[in-house]
Coordinates of C-alpha atoms and ligand atoms in Angstrom, one line a residue:
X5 CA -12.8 47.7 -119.4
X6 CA -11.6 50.4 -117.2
X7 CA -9.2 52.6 -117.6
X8 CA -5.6 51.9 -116.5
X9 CA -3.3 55.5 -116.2
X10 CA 0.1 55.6 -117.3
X11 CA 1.1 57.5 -114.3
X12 CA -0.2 54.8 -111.9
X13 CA 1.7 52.2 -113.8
X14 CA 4.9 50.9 -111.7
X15 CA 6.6 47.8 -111.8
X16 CA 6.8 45.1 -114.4
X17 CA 3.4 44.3 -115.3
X18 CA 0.5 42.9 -117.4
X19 CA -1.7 45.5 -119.2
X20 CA -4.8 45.9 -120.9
X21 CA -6.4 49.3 -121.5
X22 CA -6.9 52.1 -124.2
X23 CA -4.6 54.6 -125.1
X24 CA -4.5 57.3 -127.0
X25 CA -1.4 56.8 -130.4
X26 CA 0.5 59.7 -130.3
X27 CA 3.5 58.7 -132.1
X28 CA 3.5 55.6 -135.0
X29 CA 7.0 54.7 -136.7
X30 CA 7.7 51.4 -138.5
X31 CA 11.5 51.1 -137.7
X32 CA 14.2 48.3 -138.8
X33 CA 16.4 46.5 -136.4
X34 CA 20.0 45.6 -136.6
X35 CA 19.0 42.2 -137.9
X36 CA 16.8 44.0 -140.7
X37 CA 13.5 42.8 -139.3
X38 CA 10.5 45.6 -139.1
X39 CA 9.1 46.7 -135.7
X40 CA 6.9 49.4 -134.4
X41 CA 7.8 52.1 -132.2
X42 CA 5.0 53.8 -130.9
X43 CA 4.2 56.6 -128.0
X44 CA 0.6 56.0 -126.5
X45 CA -0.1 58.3 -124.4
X46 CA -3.7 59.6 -121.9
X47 CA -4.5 62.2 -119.9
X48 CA -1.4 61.7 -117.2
X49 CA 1.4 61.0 -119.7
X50 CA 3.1 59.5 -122.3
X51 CA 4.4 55.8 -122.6
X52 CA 7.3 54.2 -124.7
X53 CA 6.0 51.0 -126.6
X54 CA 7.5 48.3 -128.8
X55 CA 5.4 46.3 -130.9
X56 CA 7.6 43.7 -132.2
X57 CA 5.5 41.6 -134.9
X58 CA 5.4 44.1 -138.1
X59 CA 2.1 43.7 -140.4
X60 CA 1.6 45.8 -143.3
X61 CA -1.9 46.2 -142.7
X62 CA -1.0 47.5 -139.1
X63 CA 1.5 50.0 -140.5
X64 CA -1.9 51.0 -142.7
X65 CA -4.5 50.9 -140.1
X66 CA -3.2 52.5 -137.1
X67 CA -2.0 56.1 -137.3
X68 CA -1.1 59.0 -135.2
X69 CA -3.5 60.7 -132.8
X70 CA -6.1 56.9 -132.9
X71 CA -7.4 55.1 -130.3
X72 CA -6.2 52.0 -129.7
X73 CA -7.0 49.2 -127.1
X74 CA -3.6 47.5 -126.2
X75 CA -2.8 44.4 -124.0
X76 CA 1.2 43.6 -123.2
X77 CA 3.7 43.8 -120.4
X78 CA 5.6 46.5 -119.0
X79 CA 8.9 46.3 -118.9
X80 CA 12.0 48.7 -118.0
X81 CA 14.8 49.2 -120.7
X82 CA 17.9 51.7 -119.8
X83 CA 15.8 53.1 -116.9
X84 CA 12.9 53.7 -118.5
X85 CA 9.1 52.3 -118.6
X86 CA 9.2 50.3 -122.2
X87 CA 5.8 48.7 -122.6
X88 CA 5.6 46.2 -124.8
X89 CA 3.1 45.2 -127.0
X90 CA 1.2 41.6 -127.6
X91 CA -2.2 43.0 -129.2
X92 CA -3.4 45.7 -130.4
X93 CA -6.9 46.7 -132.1
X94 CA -7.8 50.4 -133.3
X95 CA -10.9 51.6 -131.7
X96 CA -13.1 54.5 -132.8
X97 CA -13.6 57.9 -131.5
X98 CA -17.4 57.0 -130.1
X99 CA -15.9 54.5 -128.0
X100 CA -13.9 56.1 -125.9
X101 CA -14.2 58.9 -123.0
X102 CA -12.0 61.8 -124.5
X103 CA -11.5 63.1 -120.6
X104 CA -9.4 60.2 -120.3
X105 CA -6.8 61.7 -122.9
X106 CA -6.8 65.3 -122.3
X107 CA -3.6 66.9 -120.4
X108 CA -5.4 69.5 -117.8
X109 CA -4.8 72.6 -115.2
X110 CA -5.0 71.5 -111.9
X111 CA -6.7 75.3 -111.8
X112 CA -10.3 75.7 -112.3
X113 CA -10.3 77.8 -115.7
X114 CA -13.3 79.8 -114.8
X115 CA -11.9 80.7 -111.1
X116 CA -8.5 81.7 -113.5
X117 CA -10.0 83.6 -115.5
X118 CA -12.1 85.7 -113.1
X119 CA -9.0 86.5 -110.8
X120 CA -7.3 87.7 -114.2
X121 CA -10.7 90.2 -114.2
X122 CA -10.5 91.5 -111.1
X123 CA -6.7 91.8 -111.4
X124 CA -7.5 94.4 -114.6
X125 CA -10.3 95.4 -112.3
X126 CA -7.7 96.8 -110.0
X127 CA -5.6 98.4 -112.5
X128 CA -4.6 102.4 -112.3
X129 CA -3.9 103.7 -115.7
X130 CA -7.9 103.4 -117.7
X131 CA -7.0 103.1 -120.9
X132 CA -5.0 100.3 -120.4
X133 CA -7.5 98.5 -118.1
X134 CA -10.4 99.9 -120.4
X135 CA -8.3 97.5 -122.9
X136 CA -7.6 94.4 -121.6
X137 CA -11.4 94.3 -120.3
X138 CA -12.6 95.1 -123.8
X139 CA -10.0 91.8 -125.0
X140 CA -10.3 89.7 -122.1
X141 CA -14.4 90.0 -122.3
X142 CA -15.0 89.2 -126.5
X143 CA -16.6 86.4 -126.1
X144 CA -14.1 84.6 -128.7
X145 CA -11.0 85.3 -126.9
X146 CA -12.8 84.2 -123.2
X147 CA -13.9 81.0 -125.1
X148 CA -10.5 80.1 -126.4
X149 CA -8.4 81.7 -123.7
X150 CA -10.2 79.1 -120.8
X151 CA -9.3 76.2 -122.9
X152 CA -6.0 76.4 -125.4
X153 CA -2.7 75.3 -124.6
X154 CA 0.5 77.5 -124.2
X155 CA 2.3 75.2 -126.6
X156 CA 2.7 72.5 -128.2
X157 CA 5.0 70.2 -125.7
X158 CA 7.5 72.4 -124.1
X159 CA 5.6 74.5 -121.2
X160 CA 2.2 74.2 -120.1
X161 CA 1.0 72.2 -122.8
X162 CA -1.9 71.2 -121.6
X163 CA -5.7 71.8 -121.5
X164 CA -6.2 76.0 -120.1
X165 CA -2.1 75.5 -119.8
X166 CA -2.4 79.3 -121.9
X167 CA -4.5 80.9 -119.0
X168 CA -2.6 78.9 -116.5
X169 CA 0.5 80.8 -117.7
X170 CA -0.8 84.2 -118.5
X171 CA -2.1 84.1 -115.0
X172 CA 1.2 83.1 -113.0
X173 CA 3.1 85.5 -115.1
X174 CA 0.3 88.3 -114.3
X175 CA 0.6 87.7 -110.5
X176 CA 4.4 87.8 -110.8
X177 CA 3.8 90.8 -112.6
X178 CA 1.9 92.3 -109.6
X179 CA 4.8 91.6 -106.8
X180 CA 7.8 92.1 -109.3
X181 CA 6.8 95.5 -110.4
X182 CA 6.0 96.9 -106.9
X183 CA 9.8 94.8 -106.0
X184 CA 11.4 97.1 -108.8
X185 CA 9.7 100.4 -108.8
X186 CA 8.2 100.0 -112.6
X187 CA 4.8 100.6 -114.0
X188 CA 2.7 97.7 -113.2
X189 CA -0.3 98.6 -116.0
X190 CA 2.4 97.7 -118.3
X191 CA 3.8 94.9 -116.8
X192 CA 0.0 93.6 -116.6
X193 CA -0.6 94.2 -120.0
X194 CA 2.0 92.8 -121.1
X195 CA 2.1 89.5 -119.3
X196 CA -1.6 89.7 -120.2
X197 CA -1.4 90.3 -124.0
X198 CA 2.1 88.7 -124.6
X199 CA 1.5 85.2 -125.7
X200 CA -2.6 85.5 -125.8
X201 CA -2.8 85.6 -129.6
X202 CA -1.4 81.6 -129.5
X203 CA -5.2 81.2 -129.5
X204 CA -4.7 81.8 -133.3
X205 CA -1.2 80.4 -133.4
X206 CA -2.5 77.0 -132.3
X207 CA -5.2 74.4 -132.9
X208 CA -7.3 73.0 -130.1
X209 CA -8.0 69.3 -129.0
X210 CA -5.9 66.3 -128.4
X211 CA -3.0 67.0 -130.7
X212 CA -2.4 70.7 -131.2
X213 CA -0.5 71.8 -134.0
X214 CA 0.5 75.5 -135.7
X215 CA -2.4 76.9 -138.0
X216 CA -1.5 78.7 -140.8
X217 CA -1.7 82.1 -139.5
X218 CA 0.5 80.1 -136.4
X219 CA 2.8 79.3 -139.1
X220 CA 2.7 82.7 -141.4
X221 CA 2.3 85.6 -138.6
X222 CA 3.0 84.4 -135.3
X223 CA 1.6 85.1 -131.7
X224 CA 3.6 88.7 -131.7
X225 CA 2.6 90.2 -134.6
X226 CA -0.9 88.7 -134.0
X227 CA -0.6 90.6 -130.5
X228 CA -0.1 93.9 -132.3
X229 CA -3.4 93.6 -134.1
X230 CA -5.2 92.5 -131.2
X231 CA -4.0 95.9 -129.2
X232 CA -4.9 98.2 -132.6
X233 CA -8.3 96.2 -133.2
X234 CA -9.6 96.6 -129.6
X235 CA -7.4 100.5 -128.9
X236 CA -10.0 101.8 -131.6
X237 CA -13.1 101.0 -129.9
X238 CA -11.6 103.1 -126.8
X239 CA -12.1 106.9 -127.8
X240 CA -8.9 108.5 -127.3
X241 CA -6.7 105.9 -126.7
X242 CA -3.4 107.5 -126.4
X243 CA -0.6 107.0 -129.1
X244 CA 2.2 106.3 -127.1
X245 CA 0.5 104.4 -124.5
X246 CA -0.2 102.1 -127.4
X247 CA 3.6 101.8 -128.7
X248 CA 4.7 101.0 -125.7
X249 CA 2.0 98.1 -125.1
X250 CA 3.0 97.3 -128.7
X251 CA 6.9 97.2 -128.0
X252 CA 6.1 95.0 -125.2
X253 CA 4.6 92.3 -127.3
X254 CA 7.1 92.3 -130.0
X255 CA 10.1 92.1 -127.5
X256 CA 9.2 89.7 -125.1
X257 CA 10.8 86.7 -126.5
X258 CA 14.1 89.3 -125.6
X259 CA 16.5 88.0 -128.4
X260 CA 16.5 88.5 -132.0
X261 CA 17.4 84.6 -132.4
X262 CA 13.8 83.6 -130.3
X263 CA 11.8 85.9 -132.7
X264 CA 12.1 89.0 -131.2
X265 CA 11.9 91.7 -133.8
X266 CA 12.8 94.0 -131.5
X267 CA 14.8 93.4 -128.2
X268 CA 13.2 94.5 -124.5
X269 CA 13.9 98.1 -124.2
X270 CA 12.1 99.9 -121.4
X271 CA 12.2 98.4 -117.8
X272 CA 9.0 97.2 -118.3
X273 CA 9.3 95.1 -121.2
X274 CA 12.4 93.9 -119.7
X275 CA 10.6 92.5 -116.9
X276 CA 7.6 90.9 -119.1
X277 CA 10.4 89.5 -121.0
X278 CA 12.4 88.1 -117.6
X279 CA 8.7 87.1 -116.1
X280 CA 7.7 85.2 -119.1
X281 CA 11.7 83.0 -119.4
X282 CA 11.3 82.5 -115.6
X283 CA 7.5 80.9 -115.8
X284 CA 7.8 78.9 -118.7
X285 CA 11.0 77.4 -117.9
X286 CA 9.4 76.5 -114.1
X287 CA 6.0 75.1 -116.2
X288 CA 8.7 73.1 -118.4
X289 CA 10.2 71.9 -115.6
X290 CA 7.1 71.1 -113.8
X291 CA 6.2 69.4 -117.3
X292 CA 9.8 67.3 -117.6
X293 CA 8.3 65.8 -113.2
X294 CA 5.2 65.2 -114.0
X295 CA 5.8 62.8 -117.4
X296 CA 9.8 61.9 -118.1
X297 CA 9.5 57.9 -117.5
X298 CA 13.0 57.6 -116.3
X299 CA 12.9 55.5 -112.7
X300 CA 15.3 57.1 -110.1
X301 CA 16.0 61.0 -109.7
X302 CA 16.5 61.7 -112.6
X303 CA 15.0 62.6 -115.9
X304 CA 16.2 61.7 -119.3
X305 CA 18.2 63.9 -121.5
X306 CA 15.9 67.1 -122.1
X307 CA 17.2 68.3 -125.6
X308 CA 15.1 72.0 -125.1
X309 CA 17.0 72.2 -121.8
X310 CA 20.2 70.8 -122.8
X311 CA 20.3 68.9 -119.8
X312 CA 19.0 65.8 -117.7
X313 CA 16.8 67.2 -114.4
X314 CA 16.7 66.2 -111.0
X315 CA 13.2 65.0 -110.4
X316 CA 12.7 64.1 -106.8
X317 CA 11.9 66.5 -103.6
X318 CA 15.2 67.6 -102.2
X319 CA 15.5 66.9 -98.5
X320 CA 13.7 68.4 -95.8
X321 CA 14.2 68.7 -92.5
X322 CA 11.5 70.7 -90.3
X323 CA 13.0 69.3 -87.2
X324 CA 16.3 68.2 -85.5
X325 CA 17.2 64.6 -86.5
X326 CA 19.8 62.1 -83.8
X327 CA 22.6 61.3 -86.2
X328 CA 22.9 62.2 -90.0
X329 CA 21.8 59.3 -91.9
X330 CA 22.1 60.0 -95.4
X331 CA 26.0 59.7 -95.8
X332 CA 27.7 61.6 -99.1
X333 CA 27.1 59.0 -101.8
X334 CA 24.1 61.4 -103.3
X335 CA 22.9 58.7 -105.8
X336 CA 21.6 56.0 -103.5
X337 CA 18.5 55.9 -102.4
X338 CA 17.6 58.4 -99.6
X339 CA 15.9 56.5 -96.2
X340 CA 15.6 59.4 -93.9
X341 CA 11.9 59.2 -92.2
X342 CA 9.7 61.1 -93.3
X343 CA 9.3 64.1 -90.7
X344 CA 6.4 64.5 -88.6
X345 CA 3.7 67.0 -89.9
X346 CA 5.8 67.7 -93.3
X347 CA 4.4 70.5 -95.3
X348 CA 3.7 69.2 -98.5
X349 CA 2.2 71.9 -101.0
X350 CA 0.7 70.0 -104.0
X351 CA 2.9 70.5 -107.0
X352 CA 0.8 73.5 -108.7
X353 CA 1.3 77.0 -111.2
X354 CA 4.0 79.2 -110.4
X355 CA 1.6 82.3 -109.4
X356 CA 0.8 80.0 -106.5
X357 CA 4.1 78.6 -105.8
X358 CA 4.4 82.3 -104.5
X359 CA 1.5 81.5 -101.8
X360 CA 3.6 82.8 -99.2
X361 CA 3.8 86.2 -100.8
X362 CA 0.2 88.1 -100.7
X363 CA -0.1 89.3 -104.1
X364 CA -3.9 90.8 -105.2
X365 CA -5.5 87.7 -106.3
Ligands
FE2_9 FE1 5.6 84.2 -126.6
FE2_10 FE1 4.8 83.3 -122.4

């Protein structure tokens, strides 16, 4: 059977494919009958379902993060893709193509990773570029690094989503910290090192979670080991170079409330702090595009947002038009022409959403 994509589902239609259960609730309706409310899910997205005949073996068999081939019809309910559910039969691991489930970069991780090397490559100060080569090349880290997420949902939660980030951030790093006259090997390191120890705080694979030491210590604190374990091996690496990598690290979430022990304090950490808010909230809303199911404009309500997000391209005009077509009512569909020769960058990291700025790639 092959496989159908939940983002190249559209209208209301019959389907039959395997999906990947990522959420599994028995619920009760109004009337007091049982249903199930699941979220399948692949590699492009996440989809609502209902399955409206409750079994008790069902609510035993199936659980979170199975396989499961599904036949139904798609429907829409409140704006939204609802699919609903006529059959449904677990499958086992062997007998489907994990690809097919896996979130990814549109990057290349190895190309990532090498332009984060020759970014360190290029660095001034040689005790901090002695260290993040002595990190960035343990075979460990480099493993982990090319693959993990940044999180669990919010921003670039997907496959090399980490290095994705750590990358965008570094070559923000490079043009903000020329922009503002502040010392870049800091900046570097910092959007380097600053969320680089999630590769302890979370699991790998198709459902990541918190480990323990996620759970128990935390990506800072983590940081802060890193920078003493690898600072040793570098004969002497100065004290206060190291505190103020260190402070870095520990501020950059830049509020006591987001786990900050410590708020941002020098211009530097200030700007790993304001580099790191700025990318993950443009990977979120990159995120909230690429999979809210809502048809029209708009998204759904984004609770870590606290707000619904406008979803489509906003207008663009690279040429004069005759008469102004779209009038002021702003919800109806738009049905200006699409211009000749429009420039359509694909939708891609925020690092390269800066391609019109040369920064040392
Ligand atoms: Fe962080
Ligand atoms: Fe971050």
């Amino acid at each position: 059977m092959s496989k159908i994509f939940i983002s190249d589902l559209q209208g209301k239609e019959e389907i039959e494919s395997i999906f990947l259960v990522k959420i599994f609730n028995t619920m009760e309706g109004k009337d007091g009958k049982k249903y199930f409310n699941i979220i399948l899910s692949d590699s492009t997205g996440d989809l609502e379902s209902r399955l409206w005949q409750y079994s008790s073996e069902l609510e035993k068999e199936i659980t979170k993060n199975c396989f499961v081939k599904v036949r139904g019809k798609l429907n829409f309910y409140q704006g939204r893709k609802q699919f609903i559910i006529a059959a449904i039969e677990k499958l086992s691991d062997s007998d489907v193509n994990m690809d097919d489930f896996v979130m990814k970069s549109f990057s290349d991780p190895e190309e990532m990773y090498q332009q984060l090397l020759r970014v360190v490559d290029g660095m001034r100060d040689v005790y901090i570029r002695d260290l993040l080569k002595l990190i960035l090349t343990d075979t460990e880290i480099s493993r982990r690094l090319k693959t993990w997420q940044a999180g669990k949902t919010i921003h670039h939660a997907y496959r090399s989503g980490l290095l994705e980030h750590i990358l965008s951030c570094t070559n923000l790093a490079l043009y903000l910290s020329n922009h503002y006259r502040v010392n870049e090997n800091y900046v570097i390191a910092g959007c380097i090192l600053h969320d680089l120890c999630k590769i302890y705080e979370l699991t790998d694979g198709i459902n990541v979670e918190y480990t323990e030491e996620g759970k128990l210590v935390g990506h800072l604190v983590k940081g802060l080991e890193i920078v003493d374990r690898y600072s040793y091996k570098i004969k002497n690496f100065p004290h206060y170079t190291k505190m103020h990598i260190k402070h870095i690290l520990l501020s950059h979430h830049g509020e006591y409330e987001y786990g900050s022990p410590k708020v941002p304090q020098t211009s530097e950490a200030f700007l790993v702090h304001l580099i790191d808010l700025m990318d993950s909230k443009m990977g979120s809303l990159e995120m909230i595009k690429k999979l809210d199911s809502t048809t029209g404009h708009w998204s759904g309500f984004v609770k870590h947002l606290d707000r619904i997000i406008y979803k489509s391209d906003l207008p663009f005009y690279p040429e004069y038009v005759e008469e102004e077509i779209v009038k002021s009512n702003v919800t109806q569909e738009r049905k200006e022409p699409k211009p000749k020769q429009q420039i359509q960058e694909p939708r891609t990291s925020l690092g390269k959403m800066l391609g019109g700025i040369k920064i040392n790639e």
